[in-house]
């Protein structure tokens, strides 16, 4: 917590000390350049009591004007101490994330008597932009993109008045002195300004047109979510055909019309992070089918700046609000770039003159096993650190390939970047390089090594090799390669206090230490090293990654593994019969010879295979889509499971899905509905996990990797394992998917630093 106001020289630190002791909380307090900084640790209720009592019981001569707070990882402090300012000490700058508009500011924006009535850039010390406007630390106005707006006399008075809510609110602004809106067409011609611009944008959305809105951390594309034509038009222009689109509702009531809002979801939607939350969809949600085709969830967020509040209240209906980009490229942040890249997508642009310092996408969170689980970590969360169980050398980790993030360790803290995206476009690589330069600059860090994925062909790996070979600040540094699934496990361990566990690391693909494609691994160990104790039965996958959009190819390949070329005789299996005669010969040759046909243990591809056999689409448009459809198909009443025997031999144990596939085929032939097949398949995986856990003998089991975004798999596996006496570790701070890899890379490289321990036995 940063406490602002008249808090120095008035006995404030001893007061904080006594209050912490009284509530039996650990941590420390220090005077800094802006007030008093406190880190305090303990149970959440007592921390909330601490915050409340801090304000109420403050020393008589002190005045508190604002408290900025963020939730950090537990540090394991013992006792509470008063620290003395040490200008030469370690840089422990915590750059705070962007925070959704607070209730006080919102009330002002909608109060006709207030001088900030309808002002879209209203903020205070309790809310507003931070990470997206900070150009350098310390966080002071001259170091933000707000430096180009000199404060008017009234704003300056607030800024300098210790009794004001805007005391030292760096982005403080008002209609007189601050940023303003403009409405421009796709050719960049000015159409309207200020309130007229907002009105023009709203009218365009009402008419079914596509609006590009310059928001907090980048551009959003907005259309009327009720209009199938508008949503389909957006999908076509954006080349995003089936991936679910996020919605923005005007308020909590609006969100409740769209989906089921649990208590956890309310806390997320209305909290300072205000992410997109996956809500179980209402059958009568009233949005176009094209918003999330075939999906049982809707991704919903609430307005998080006054600009979004003003637009949504004016419209009175939910909108699609999706990243302003083409397909999987990074989000656009400035007007020139937006007009160039989004000119063919958006009809009209609502922009403003406050520069965005860096891209920050909307975060995505699902509530799984009773707690929030991040899927995409950006606005509201980044760049808050995750704390390791001990100090790490300063390391830069460059992440994986898809859903890339990077990480930087400084002391015990690992600063995790915002979501960067799939490293498949020039734009993504550019954003990746900017984020790395940004992090190294912001934390004034001099890494001692660069950590990357073991995969030799990842763009991030190649970049790391180039960087250490070059003349720049990373030139000459050693490289550390970390196996992908070891990084998944280490990531989950790092945010659960370290130690060791059996890692069920299931995802689509990752480069294995034997050069094959892993993805159905059971790795037992810790950050320093693991043993591959078991894996899913391997099979040859013709074309490798080409199969991610063609689930029937995974079905064919898995069946080939079980029955060889007799697979072509399965004329009654649609997924197989669908291959044209001309496709069969080359596929058969690839499977027989292994040419361009990597061996894989991928759980993601096994999901694809079962989905295709179950009659779900034989082609999809994004990785994991078939698996998602299979998850959503599950009949919750199905309690039995397909056979998935655990086979022990000389090497790692193997979960053999051969009998499972035979059983799926049998069920399909008998006309068993796909809902039942999906249920039996999920249950089989759960039983398989339990069998390996029982054989491995590790008391803790971590569920990590992209497959554990699957709510049914995660919740059932966690419940079954806990019922059998295991401690289950799940992600809470970073995604289970590859967005969490950079944290794991730091943890592994740090544990091995100077030790040279063999990574995977
Ligand atoms: Zn505020
Ligand atoms: Zn002003
Ligand atoms: Fe992965």
Short mmCIF file of C-alpha atoms in Angstrom, two decimals, residues 690 719-726:
data_model
loop_
_atom_site.label_atom_id
_atom_site.label_comp_id
_atom_site.label_asym_id
_atom_site.label_seq_id
_atom_site.Cartn_x
_atom_site.Cartn_y
_atom_site.Cartn_z
CA UNK A 690 -5.25 -40.66 -10.42
CA UNK A 719 -11.79 -33.28 -6.63
CA UNK A 720 -10.78 -36.88 -7.33
CA UNK A 721 -7.15 -36.27 -6.31
CA UNK A 722 -8.13 -34.42 -3.14
CA UNK A 723 -10.55 -37.21 -2.30
CA UNK A 724 -7.64 -39.63 -2.54
CA UNK A 725 -5.55 -37.53 -0.16
CA UNK A 726 -3.36 -35.59 -2.60
#
